[in-house]
Amino acid sequence: MNEIQKYCQSLIQEVAALQTGNEDGDTQEQTFTRIVVDMLAEAGETENAGIAYDEKALGTAKQHKINGYAISDNYETVDLFISIFHNSAEIETVTKAEIETATKRITNFFRKGIYSNYANEVAESSPIFEFANTLANFAELKENLVRINAVILTNGEYKGDFPPSTTISGYNIFYRVIDINYLYQISEQSRVPIELDFDNFEGEQFEIPCLSTSAENQDYKAYIAIIPGTCLAKMYEHYGARLLEQNVRSFLQFTGKINKGIRDTIKTEPHMFLAFNNGIAATADQIELDAENRYIKKIRNLQIVNGGQTTASIYNTAKKDKADISNIFVQVKFSIIDNPEQYGDIVSRISRYANTQNKVNDADFSANNPALVAIEKLSRYILSPITAQNSMQTCWFFERTRGQYKTLRGREGFTKSRQAAFDRKYPKNQMFSKVELAKYINAYQEVWDGRKLVVSPNVVVRGNEKNYARFINNNLPDNIRKINNVYFEDAIAKCILFKEAEKRYGTKVNDYNIGELRQVVVPYSLSLLNRLTENKLDLYKIWKNQQISSQLSDCLYDLMKQINKFILDKSPVTHYIEWAKKEECWEQVKSHLWAFNINEIKSDLIDEKNPSKRNIVADTDNSEENRQHEENIIRSIPYVLWKKIEEWGRDSGFLTPAQQAFVGFDMAHTVKNNRSISDSERNKAMTVFNIVCQHNIDLLSEADDLTEQPKAETTKSATPTDHGITVELVQKMADWDKRRRILKDWQWNVMNDIATGKKVLNDRLAWGCKQNLDILKKHGFTE
């Protein structure tokens, strides 16, 4: 089984798991669509996506179908998504006929929507109404729209050509097929690179003269090129904001509006453009020149890191003003970065320095923002309190970069018991991403920068990318020391509050569903609740209970019903979500007199006379816990598997002779004889473990099968001893620790298995229980 087949099986499992627990009533096809669109958004290939299924007259000439859509912030791009989903763990071949049918259906939907008639055929409560109405009647969209990307999503494999682009009502439609191979690339590389062949770029040939620097440089190669305006415009028409380095696009809030100075030069003095314009800075990871090294033939992974405004303005001036750009030429500085390990860092730094005219913080260009790293660190060890509903302490897992949860689960869950332990400690429903964190926190409370309102619920409604940018720039503590356990607990309380509000608002499959504006009403209601309670909601109480009270939940429900009706009644347009994105809408909500009785949730507010005492944990390193965690991993790898790792390291060449000898003899016998592990040995063993995880993680999956070692290899133990431990004492220890949770989960589970007869109390287990006893005595346990 190759890696793509494994990925396909994993994707099917994820679809099934999410669909089972989904409260929106999504089918597996819609769940698949949601997963893939999230991946595309993470890779910067779409923004502001919504999942909305609609179909009509399938099998007829007028058939249409859509699974999702997206409208860019500048209204230049509309993405249409249609899915072909096979409920099979095997990779199925997608036929040309299936692609043609999907193309016809998604094209028909756009045609119906843009020509004004379809919005009148669907109910306002329909999930597709907002989009259909926007296509038909929203003037700003019609004025700025330049490209429609019709994207066919499938978990199958498609080997044919993409359908040819077409034009409807003057709008260009570009078709793409995103199949399992493309999805695998995104999951591994975060984004799929743009590749251009200038000898045949959409049927045209462009000459791109260039000069390379003579200086040798191990980090990058530099080229200076002159690119025709017609070529640049075509690139922008085809790829849009995908051309822009993702973090620059996010944090500089690229709009694509025409720069007046650039437009005037293009229209009146096109021959002077090269002299007047500073040019473009771009990066790539590969460039191919012609035989004489004078022209660029091909370029791979092209990203514009400075000059997006120039690019968009050239295109828009040609498109909207019908200007002749045949005499426009632009200087481009290409930095070609060969080393894939350095690519992200160097591109990020080039982006930062090339955009010094904009106010952008250094940490804004990466998920490696120190504040996010600190939150991630806290999320790995802060345990939730024990509640009446949950007797186990768990963690809320912050996924700073996409795929961390899955990677860590695969890395540490290499046996069934370890996988179960991981799932208990990090439940999947308690995993959240950085854009979700931004949504939870920004929705809770306004943030002002002087007299300017920079964070408010209308910003949350604008979509993940804009909201996340505001979160990073305006709503993270300026001092990283403020990101401590109290900050994290409050953030989780806001998460719980947000999720409960979403649940109470309901969806189309619930009888109690309030309406179709959940993405608007939930953040608005939470911000309004914060204002009405004067920021006195007791977040610590929510954290301690891991839920909100029924009184607070009912209060939220009543408030959401009022806000839902208010927005429908007061919106000056039928584009309710578009109106809700404006600060004007939020100002009207704030100034309205709401039916709200604060006494109904008095117990949910901070008791100012007796506020909760919250201790700040200063040491977040938790080095002792980390040491024990790593030792547990090492001891989970049985003797026989350490020997197999030695063989694999020798055959593959990934382990040095010294590492081979260490794991094959020292580590194998240390585990076999249950000897103590020094810090030096632990570090060496974890280094090898990480190498195995990187290059052959499947090898670790053999741990379960190899745990039972052959009798010939078992250790001759000394005379058994009970270490003063009895089953009755183990029972007492387990009962005492059940509520206090001093021991680790696996330590308590072993004792509970002994107490209930699932395990026999032998010398090895008695020794472990003796260690547990010593720990519990330090916390007040008496025999």
C-alpha angles and dihedrals in degrees: 000000000000127000095263091053090050090049091050092053091047091051093051090050091050091050092050093047095048094043092053093055096036116120096192093075092243120172119227088261091056092044089052089049091051092051094048095045089051089053091050091049090051089051091051095246096119139014139200092016123181128195111225124153121208133158138166140178095002112193094027132096090258096049118139137176136176132178100184146343143202135201119200119233092250092047090236096116135045119188119202118195127199122173135216103192126183115196093217134111088215119081108250125201115247110220127223088243091059090050091049091051092048090047092052093048097049092043091051090052092054092046091052092046099047094047092061101241105095097061087063092053099058129067118253088238091060115108090231097051097087092053096042090048091049092051092050104039114014105108096195091057094048091048096051105029112117106154139031117198111203103196123192110203122199140160088213128084121262119192101175133091124279116259111265118262119259140187127238122181089345094306121120115232118201118194126213135176116212108193135172092281092056091045090052090051091052092048091052102036103027089230137029111236124244111241122195129193107195092191088064113015106163090327096315133101122220129190113220109184114201145172125213125213116251095217117103113234126175094203101052148340121237129215132178113210139175113223124192116243089233091059093046091049091050091050090052093046091053102039106018116181090356085083090064120086101258101237092048090052091049101046102034090049093228110211107177092226115154115264107227095219093050092046093051092050092049093049100041108021109019091156089063096052095098091052096046100041124076092217133224135298115213139170134210138165098225137025129183121202130195122262092275094045091238104110135040111241101174137005130190131207094008115189127172108221097176127016103050091132091053091049095048093044093054090051096044094046089054093044102042103027094035087230121173107244097173090108095047117109128176131201114232128193109205120198109195112201113196101180110081091199091059097037099093095045096046094045090050092051093046088050091051097048095039090056099048091129088070124070101246126148118234092239093053095080097070147033081243089085104146091231092055091046089053092050090049090052092051092048092060098061112017105103123209117241122263110258137184088260097046126035092185127079113231139178131242102228115219110204101205092178127025115271098020093121094050092044095050092045090052092044098049101026096068093134127047092245093049091047091051090048091051092050090050093050096040108030112198092234089060095058116105135176131226093258090051090049089052090051095050095048099039092049093056103062143007120251123203129199101201104303094341120098104222103166123040137130093270087063090055089053090055090075142264099291098051093039092049091051090054090047093053095043101037113016109045118092111265089218114060090208088071089066097087137130092289092054091048094048091050090049090054090048089055089049092052090047092050094047092048090051090051090049094049093047087058133197137255091280094058125085089217095052109145096203145288100294101082094131088058104034098049098058091038092052094048093049091046091048089053090052094046091051092043090238092299100124108132102240091174090061090054090050093049093049095037087221141056123256121263089244092056091045092052091047090053091048092053092047092050092053090053094048093046091055092043093055093047091048100041103038109114089211136038089242092092097172092049090053091047089058090065124089088227090068093052091048090055091049091051094050095048121101107241130199098244131145111195092192089070090069099032092125089056093059128087112271099232092194093052109019120183115267111234122192118212112222104222099187109066095164094083089190095172092053090047091051092051091046092054092046089053089054092050094049091047088067106081125224094257092052092051086056090050090050088055090053093046092048091052095045095044097039092228093118124060119233089256091053091047091053092045097053096036095051116008100037096036093053093041090059093039093053095036092237122168117270119226122217090251092053091045092054092048092047093049090050089057091043090055091049090053091047090052099046109022113009090158088071089069091057087074090070093095094051093046098046091093100069123203114268090241089063099045118112122253101235128206122250107309118252131184094216087224091297123135132181089247091055091048089052090052092048092049092049092048094049095043093087100027097050095205094145126063117264094253092050092052092044092055091051091047090051089053092047093050094044098250090119130036115235102242133164095274094048092044089054090052092048089051089057089049090050091055090051094048093048089059088058097049105277116146127193 
